[in-house]
Short mmCIF file of C-alpha atoms and ligand atoms in Angstrom, two decimals:
data_model
loop_
_atom_site.label_atom_id
_atom_site.label_comp_id
_atom_site.label_asym_id
_atom_site.label_seq_id
_atom_site.Cartn_x
_atom_site.Cartn_y
_atom_site.Cartn_z
CA MET A 4 17.86 -16.55 23.28
CA THR A 5 22.07 -14.72 23.88
CA ASP A 6 23.18 -11.84 25.93
CA ALA A 7 25.33 -10.46 22.48
CA VAL A 8 22.06 -8.67 21.92
CA GLN A 9 22.43 -4.47 20.02
CA THR A 10 18.89 -2.95 21.83
CA HIS A 11 17.30 -0.54 18.74
CA SER A 12 16.86 1.93 20.64
CA THR A 13 15.19 4.53 18.01
CA PRO A 14 14.51 3.62 14.07
CA SER A 15 17.20 5.58 12.63
CA ASP A 16 19.66 4.16 15.14
CA ALA A 17 18.93 0.91 14.09
CA ASN A 18 19.07 1.39 10.62
CA ALA A 19 22.28 3.46 10.35
CA ALA A 20 24.42 0.03 9.03
CA PHE A 21 21.78 -0.38 6.19
CA LYS A 22 21.73 1.11 2.31
CA PRO A 23 18.47 2.97 2.94
CA ARG A 24 15.74 1.00 -0.02
CA VAL A 25 12.20 1.87 -0.16
CA PHE A 26 9.65 -1.59 -1.30
CA SER A 27 6.09 -0.81 -0.62
CA GLY A 28 3.27 -2.83 -2.42
CA ILE A 29 -0.72 -3.01 -3.23
CA GLN A 30 -2.83 -6.02 -3.36
CA PRO A 31 -4.28 -6.98 -6.81
CA THR A 32 -7.67 -7.27 -6.23
CA ASN A 33 -10.57 -4.95 -8.03
CA HIS A 34 -9.74 -2.08 -9.29
CA LEU A 35 -7.64 0.71 -8.40
CA GLN A 36 -9.14 3.61 -6.14
CA LEU A 37 -8.52 6.50 -5.57
CA GLY A 38 -7.24 5.85 -1.98
CA ASN A 39 -4.51 3.64 -3.64
CA TYR A 40 -3.38 5.96 -5.83
CA LEU A 41 -3.04 9.30 -3.73
CA GLY A 42 -2.22 7.15 -0.48
CA ALA A 43 0.62 4.79 -2.40
CA VAL A 44 1.10 5.03 -5.76
CA LYS A 45 1.54 8.99 -6.53
CA ARG A 46 3.97 8.51 -3.26
CA PHE A 47 6.08 6.01 -4.88
CA VAL A 48 6.55 7.97 -7.75
CA ASP A 49 7.58 10.77 -5.98
CA MET A 50 10.23 8.08 -4.24
CA GLN A 51 11.30 7.28 -7.49
CA GLY A 52 14.23 8.72 -8.75
CA SER A 53 15.25 10.11 -5.04
CA GLY A 54 18.63 8.67 -5.45
CA ILE A 55 17.33 5.50 -3.04
CA GLU A 56 16.65 2.26 -4.81
CA THR A 57 12.73 1.75 -4.70
CA LEU A 58 10.98 -1.67 -4.85
CA TYR A 59 6.84 -1.40 -5.88
CA CYS A 60 5.47 -5.01 -6.00
CA ILE A 61 2.09 -6.05 -6.67
CA VAL A 62 1.36 -8.60 -4.10
CA ASP A 63 -0.86 -11.42 -5.76
CA LEU A 64 -0.12 -13.82 -2.59
CA HIS A 65 -1.72 -11.48 -0.41
CA ALA A 66 -4.70 -11.05 -2.59
CA ILE A 67 -5.79 -14.84 -2.69
CA THR A 68 -5.36 -14.80 1.26
CA VAL A 69 -9.64 -14.16 0.51
CA TRP A 70 -11.13 -16.09 -2.39
CA GLN A 71 -10.72 -14.61 -5.77
CA ASP A 72 -11.71 -15.57 -9.15
CA PRO A 73 -8.31 -16.82 -10.62
CA ALA A 74 -9.53 -14.67 -14.52
CA ASP A 75 -10.35 -11.56 -12.11
CA LEU A 76 -6.79 -11.84 -10.28
CA THR A 77 -5.08 -12.13 -13.04
CA ARG A 78 -6.62 -9.46 -14.78
CA ALA A 79 -6.15 -7.62 -11.48
CA THR A 80 -2.46 -8.11 -11.00
CA ARG A 81 -1.58 -6.40 -15.50
CA GLU A 82 -3.86 -3.77 -14.05
CA LEU A 83 -2.04 -3.00 -11.75
CA ALA A 84 0.67 -2.89 -13.55
CA ALA A 85 -0.63 -0.72 -15.93
CA GLY A 86 -1.70 1.79 -13.60
CA TYR A 87 1.55 1.46 -12.01
CA LEU A 88 3.35 2.19 -15.18
CA ALA A 89 0.85 5.28 -16.16
CA SER A 90 1.33 6.55 -12.61
CA GLY A 91 5.11 7.42 -13.96
CA LEU A 92 6.52 4.29 -12.45
CA ASP A 93 9.40 3.42 -14.84
CA PRO A 94 10.88 0.20 -14.41
CA ALA A 95 14.50 2.09 -15.56
CA LYS A 96 14.32 3.52 -12.05
CA SER A 97 12.05 0.96 -10.18
CA ILE A 98 12.00 -2.60 -9.92
CA LEU A 99 8.59 -3.75 -10.46
CA PHE A 100 7.60 -6.90 -10.26
CA ASN A 101 4.43 -9.59 -8.60
CA GLN A 102 5.18 -11.34 -5.89
CA ALA A 103 4.78 -14.67 -6.60
CA ARG A 104 7.62 -14.22 -9.14
CA VAL A 105 9.90 -13.93 -6.17
CA PRO A 106 9.83 -17.24 -3.84
CA GLU A 107 12.24 -15.60 -1.14
CA HIS A 108 9.12 -13.47 0.35
CA THR A 109 7.41 -17.08 1.27
CA GLN A 110 10.60 -18.62 1.99
CA LEU A 111 11.25 -16.14 4.53
CA ALA A 112 7.65 -15.23 5.53
CA TRP A 113 7.87 -19.14 7.52
CA VAL A 114 11.00 -18.26 9.33
CA PHE A 115 8.48 -15.62 10.16
CA ASN A 116 5.31 -17.32 10.91
CA CYS A 117 8.29 -18.90 13.86
CA VAL A 118 9.09 -16.25 15.39
CA ALA A 119 5.97 -13.92 15.11
CA ARG A 120 3.31 -14.69 17.83
CA MET A 121 0.31 -15.56 18.05
CA GLY A 122 -0.95 -13.25 20.21
CA TRP A 123 0.63 -10.43 18.35
CA LEU A 124 -1.32 -11.38 15.17
CA ASN A 125 -4.15 -11.78 17.30
CA ARG A 126 -4.09 -7.88 17.82
CA MET A 127 -4.26 -7.21 14.09
CA THR A 128 -7.45 -5.27 13.37
CA GLN A 129 -7.40 -5.80 9.88
CA PHE A 130 -7.37 -9.54 10.67
CA LYS A 131 -10.47 -8.82 12.88
CA ASP A 132 -12.07 -6.95 10.39
CA LYS A 133 -11.60 -8.83 7.07
CA ALA A 134 -12.26 -12.13 9.19
CA GLY A 135 -15.88 -10.51 10.38
CA LYS A 136 -17.53 -12.47 12.69
CA ASN A 137 -16.86 -16.14 11.44
CA ARG A 138 -12.91 -15.89 12.18
CA GLU A 139 -13.24 -19.80 12.28
CA ASN A 140 -13.82 -19.67 8.82
CA ALA A 141 -11.41 -16.99 7.80
CA SER A 142 -8.25 -18.93 5.87
CA VAL A 143 -5.09 -19.35 7.94
CA GLY A 144 -3.17 -17.19 5.66
CA LEU A 145 -5.47 -14.44 6.34
CA PHE A 146 -3.86 -14.41 9.57
CA ALA A 147 -0.64 -15.22 9.16
CA TYR A 148 -0.82 -12.11 6.33
CA PRO A 149 1.62 -10.04 8.04
CA ASN A 150 4.22 -12.27 8.59
CA LEU A 151 4.14 -12.23 4.54
CA MET A 152 4.13 -8.52 4.79
CA ALA A 153 7.15 -8.30 6.72
CA ALA A 154 8.85 -11.21 4.80
CA ASP A 155 7.89 -8.51 2.02
CA ILE A 156 10.00 -5.91 3.32
CA LEU A 157 12.73 -7.38 4.91
CA THR A 158 13.92 -10.11 2.26
CA TYR A 159 15.30 -6.89 0.91
CA HIS A 160 16.39 -5.27 3.73
CA ALA A 161 13.67 -2.17 2.97
CA THR A 162 14.34 0.59 5.64
CA LYS A 163 11.52 2.71 4.34
CA VAL A 164 8.15 1.24 3.60
CA PRO A 165 5.70 4.55 1.79
CA VAL A 166 1.69 3.57 2.68
CA GLY A 167 -1.65 4.58 4.17
CA GLU A 168 -2.50 5.27 7.19
CA ASP A 169 -4.12 1.49 7.36
CA GLN A 170 -1.00 -0.04 7.35
CA LYS A 171 0.12 1.55 10.14
CA GLN A 172 -0.01 -1.99 12.94
CA HIS A 173 0.95 -4.03 10.29
CA LEU A 174 4.49 -2.18 9.77
CA GLU A 175 4.46 -2.09 13.25
CA LEU A 176 4.35 -5.73 13.57
CA ALA A 177 7.59 -6.04 11.27
CA ARG A 178 9.39 -3.83 13.40
CA ASP A 179 8.90 -5.81 15.66
CA ILE A 180 9.43 -9.45 14.19
CA ALA A 181 12.81 -7.78 12.71
CA ILE A 182 14.09 -6.97 16.09
CA LYS A 183 13.02 -10.39 17.55
CA PHE A 184 14.68 -12.22 14.81
CA ASN A 185 18.15 -10.02 16.01
CA ASN A 186 17.45 -10.58 19.38
CA ASP A 187 16.90 -14.19 19.55
CA PHE A 188 19.56 -15.02 16.96
CA GLY A 189 22.01 -11.88 18.82
CA VAL A 190 22.47 -10.19 15.19
CA ASP A 191 22.09 -6.74 13.58
CA PHE A 192 20.93 -8.55 10.27
CA PHE A 193 17.29 -7.17 9.68
CA PRO A 194 16.77 -3.48 9.92
CA VAL A 195 13.49 -1.91 11.10
CA PRO A 196 11.93 -0.53 8.76
CA ASP A 197 10.36 3.07 8.59
CA PRO A 198 6.60 3.55 8.19
CA ILE A 199 6.64 6.66 6.02
CA ILE A 200 2.80 8.00 5.71
CA GLU A 201 3.00 11.71 5.07
CA GLY A 202 1.18 13.96 2.98
CA VAL A 203 -2.61 15.14 3.07
CA ALA A 204 -3.84 11.41 1.54
CA THR A 205 -2.95 9.23 3.94
CA ARG A 206 -6.58 8.38 5.04
CA VAL A 207 -8.71 9.05 1.38
CA MET A 208 -12.40 8.30 3.23
CA SER A 209 -15.32 6.94 1.55
CA LEU A 210 -17.86 9.27 -0.34
CA ARG A 211 -20.86 8.00 1.25
CA ASP A 212 -20.11 7.99 5.15
CA GLY A 213 -16.99 10.04 6.25
CA SER A 214 -16.08 7.77 8.93
CA LYS A 215 -15.29 4.96 6.27
CA LYS A 216 -11.75 4.80 4.61
CA MET A 217 -12.01 4.45 0.87
CA SER A 218 -11.52 0.93 -0.22
CA LYS A 219 -11.59 -1.37 -3.11
CA SER A 220 -13.76 -3.88 -1.37
CA ASP A 221 -16.60 -1.68 -0.31
CA PRO A 222 -20.43 -2.78 -1.81
CA SER A 223 -20.97 0.43 -3.18
CA ASP A 224 -18.77 1.64 -6.46
CA MET A 225 -20.39 4.65 -5.14
CA SER A 226 -18.08 4.79 -2.33
CA ARG A 227 -14.65 5.30 -4.72
CA ILE A 228 -13.40 7.03 -7.47
CA ASN A 229 -11.94 3.76 -9.44
CA LEU A 230 -9.05 4.92 -12.20
CA THR A 231 -10.85 3.12 -14.65
CA ASP A 232 -14.21 5.63 -14.39
CA ASP A 233 -14.94 7.71 -17.00
CA ALA A 234 -15.00 11.71 -16.34
CA ASP A 235 -18.80 11.31 -16.42
CA THR A 236 -18.78 9.32 -13.99
CA ILE A 237 -16.04 10.77 -11.97
CA ALA A 238 -18.27 14.04 -11.92
CA LYS A 239 -21.26 12.15 -10.38
CA LYS A 240 -19.15 10.73 -8.03
CA PHE A 241 -18.49 13.87 -6.94
CA ARG A 242 -21.45 15.32 -7.52
CA LYS A 243 -23.51 12.97 -5.54
CA ALA A 244 -20.69 12.60 -2.55
CA LYS A 245 -22.43 12.41 0.79
CA THR A 246 -21.79 16.20 2.58
CA ASP A 247 -23.08 18.16 5.21
CA PRO A 248 -25.44 21.47 4.49
CA GLU A 249 -23.27 24.24 5.63
CA PRO A 250 -20.64 25.73 3.19
CA LEU A 251 -17.12 24.69 3.37
CA ALA A 252 -15.64 26.46 6.53
CA GLU A 253 -13.01 29.50 6.24
CA THR A 254 -10.69 28.01 8.47
CA VAL A 255 -8.81 24.47 8.30
CA GLU A 256 -9.61 23.89 11.84
CA GLY A 257 -13.31 24.99 10.91
CA LEU A 258 -13.10 21.67 9.51
CA ALA A 259 -13.04 19.58 12.23
CA GLY A 260 -16.27 17.34 12.73
CA ARG A 261 -17.12 17.77 8.96
CA PRO A 262 -15.78 14.65 8.22
CA GLU A 263 -16.71 14.32 4.56
CA ALA A 264 -15.90 18.18 4.48
CA ARG A 265 -12.28 17.21 4.99
CA ASN A 266 -11.98 14.38 3.00
CA LEU A 267 -12.91 16.40 -0.07
CA VAL A 268 -10.31 19.63 0.73
CA ASN A 269 -7.55 16.66 1.09
CA ILE A 270 -8.92 14.78 -2.01
CA TYR A 271 -8.33 18.88 -3.70
CA ALA A 272 -5.30 19.22 -2.36
CA ALA A 273 -3.58 15.82 -2.70
CA LEU A 274 -4.80 16.05 -6.45
CA GLY A 275 -3.51 19.26 -7.19
CA ASP A 276 -0.09 18.98 -5.00
CA SER A 277 -1.25 21.47 -2.56
CA THR A 278 -2.23 21.91 1.25
CA ALA A 279 -5.61 21.92 2.42
CA GLU A 280 -5.01 25.85 3.89
CA ALA A 281 -4.57 26.53 0.17
CA VAL A 282 -7.85 24.82 -0.77
CA ILE A 283 -9.72 26.31 2.00
CA ALA A 284 -7.53 29.81 1.05
CA GLU A 285 -9.56 29.58 -2.62
CA PHE A 286 -12.98 27.86 -1.81
CA GLY A 287 -13.56 28.64 1.85
CA GLY A 288 -17.03 30.11 2.89
CA ARG A 289 -18.46 28.34 -1.12
CA SER A 290 -21.26 26.27 -1.11
CA PHE A 291 -20.37 22.03 -1.64
CA SER A 292 -22.75 23.03 -5.10
CA GLU A 293 -19.94 25.02 -6.37
CA PHE A 294 -16.88 23.51 -4.94
CA LYS A 295 -17.77 19.77 -6.04
CA PRO A 296 -17.55 20.25 -9.93
CA LYS A 297 -14.13 22.02 -9.37
CA LEU A 298 -12.68 19.02 -7.46
CA ALA A 299 -14.56 16.91 -10.56
CA ASP A 300 -12.90 18.52 -12.65
CA LEU A 301 -9.46 18.39 -11.59
CA ALA A 302 -10.02 14.77 -10.48
CA VAL A 303 -11.00 14.57 -14.36
CA ALA A 304 -7.98 16.47 -15.91
CA LYS A 305 -5.75 14.16 -13.42
CA LEU A 306 -7.08 11.19 -13.75
CA SER A 307 -8.30 10.69 -16.74
CA PRO A 308 -4.52 10.83 -19.06
CA LEU A 309 -3.49 7.32 -16.39
CA SER A 310 -6.80 5.95 -17.49
CA SER A 311 -6.25 5.71 -20.83
CA GLU A 312 -2.72 5.01 -20.62
CA MET A 313 -3.68 2.05 -18.67
CA SER A 314 -6.47 0.83 -21.16
CA ARG A 315 -3.59 1.47 -23.73
CA LEU A 316 -0.86 -0.79 -22.03
CA MET A 317 -3.83 -3.47 -21.36
CA GLN A 318 -4.07 -4.09 -24.91
CA ASP A 319 -0.79 -5.51 -24.44
CA PRO A 320 -0.50 -7.69 -21.86
CA THR A 321 2.82 -9.52 -23.32
CA GLU A 322 4.65 -6.36 -22.55
CA ILE A 323 3.58 -5.91 -19.09
CA ASP A 324 4.29 -9.61 -18.01
CA ARG A 325 7.62 -8.71 -19.18
CA VAL A 326 7.83 -5.84 -17.59
CA LEU A 327 6.93 -7.42 -14.73
CA GLU A 328 9.18 -11.08 -15.18
CA ALA A 329 12.43 -8.47 -15.74
CA GLY A 330 11.57 -6.51 -11.98
CA ALA A 331 11.22 -10.38 -10.98
CA GLU A 332 14.71 -11.41 -11.80
CA ARG A 333 16.28 -7.63 -10.89
CA ALA A 334 14.38 -8.56 -7.33
CA ARG A 335 16.10 -12.12 -6.88
CA THR A 336 19.26 -10.65 -7.07
CA ILE A 337 18.93 -8.60 -3.56
CA ALA A 338 16.53 -11.20 -2.17
CA ALA A 339 18.24 -14.75 -2.44
CA PRO A 340 21.17 -13.99 -0.88
CA ILE A 341 19.18 -12.04 1.89
CA LEU A 342 17.13 -15.31 2.51
CA LYS A 343 20.54 -17.47 2.08
CA ARG A 344 21.79 -15.61 5.21
CA THR A 345 18.88 -15.93 6.85
CA TYR A 346 18.79 -19.30 6.64
CA ASP A 347 22.75 -19.63 7.38
CA ILE A 348 21.94 -17.65 10.54
CA VAL A 349 18.89 -19.73 11.74
CA GLY A 350 21.29 -23.03 11.36
CA ILE A 351 19.62 -24.41 8.22
CA VAL A 352 21.85 -26.18 5.72
CA THR A 353 21.53 -25.15 2.47
P1 TYM B 412 -3.59 -2.81 -0.02
O1 TYM B 412 -3.49 -3.25 -1.10
O2 TYM B 412 -5.14 -2.80 0.62
O3 TYM B 412 -3.54 -0.75 -0.48
C1 TYM B 412 -2.23 -0.28 -1.04
C2 TYM B 412 -1.86 1.01 -0.32
O4 TYM B 412 -2.87 1.79 -0.62
C3 TYM B 412 -3.01 2.62 0.25
N1 TYM B 412 -4.56 2.86 0.76
C4 TYM B 412 -5.08 4.32 0.95
N2 TYM B 412 -4.26 5.21 1.08
C5 TYM B 412 -5.06 6.38 1.79
N3 TYM B 412 -6.35 5.99 1.72
C6 TYM B 412 -6.95 5.13 1.63
N4 TYM B 412 -8.42 5.02 1.58
C7 TYM B 412 -6.38 3.74 0.94
N5 TYM B 412 -6.46 2.92 0.81
C8 TYM B 412 -5.55 2.01 0.91
C9 TYM B 412 -2.84 1.78 2.05
O5 TYM B 412 -2.06 1.91 2.67
C10 TYM B 412 -1.37 0.59 1.12
O6 TYM B 412 -0.30 1.28 1.16
N6 TYM B 412 -0.83 -5.19 3.17
C11 TYM B 412 -0.97 -4.22 2.03
C12 TYM B 412 -0.06 -4.95 0.80
C13 TYM B 412 1.34 -5.23 0.99
C14 TYM B 412 2.33 -4.34 1.58
C15 TYM B 412 3.39 -5.01 2.12
C16 TYM B 412 2.29 -2.58 1.73
C17 TYM B 412 1.75 -6.26 1.23
N7 TYM B 412 2.87 -6.15 1.59
C18 TYM B 412 4.87 -4.24 2.31
C19 TYM B 412 3.88 -1.97 1.92
C20 TYM B 412 5.34 -3.08 2.42
C21 TYM B 412 -2.44 -4.09 1.77
O7 TYM B 412 -2.69 -4.51 1.75
O8 TYM B 412 -2.50 -2.98 0.97
#
């Protein structure tokens, strides 16, 4: 530790010296679900072309912190890449790649394993949820996962990280790691990345239980809309979505304490690029039997072009691999010098 430390009072102060850069990632596990699309991918697309450099990663090394069948992992990696492209991410505008192809992520993660404290990681709620009762049997990778996530972001000096609400705690840890590294070595080397958690769909809930988030790993396929679902399946899932017996509220405030109703309104708003207020203005007071088919129609209209484009792209895995490889090459040109400078700061001879 040294005294020559700058205190980072606010994130914007801390990042003023850094070029704004966006980084985010998604795990290639199972199929992309509506929560990932509305909470993450759609917002990645919005940030693309805003004049800020954008990097979007397929975090394959995070996926293997819990068991993945190798063939499924390969398929899911390409499918996620197809999902990125079909949703409008453009390799000419964003750097699209898979994590394992850029070894600087894991190299920096090792340095961060030595910066982060056990106590910090012990507080991570996602580890507790994923490890469940049998903590002793969880992989070491699952425990150290947030350090790799911090490295994903900081190996690019990224300043903005669009994510859903469930990643907030991991982002706080990434910030703590950046601050501790800077303090320990008396440098202002890493920015303190800001989570960007915005919009109506930061926490899309399960269609079966309004108190649980929609998730790729929920055992019930009826709890989520997959981007690969066909029109009939989407309509059926919304028809069967859990609701309460009341009609839709006349005001947004009237949705308080009605998580399932609130969730369907938010999904409608996010799919239509509108707001909960606008949805209530249109459907307030109507029954769910009227609202649900409209929601299903909107979802099919927005999602089926994506799923057909994904299937088309999946027919040419060589082209997908080419896009990811080219993206990784570009990513490395940013990551390698940052890792090199990190090693210099730490005193590692390279
Ligand atoms: P993952 O793969 O679980 O989810 C990917 C993104 O989707 C968002 N998301 C949701 N948003 C709204 N409602 C939901 N129901 C919902 N479910 C998922 C997540 O918040 C996330 O933004 N640890 C990350 C991946 C990661 C990462 C990173 C993200 C690894 N390194 C660096 C940002 C920066 C994860 O497991 O996301």
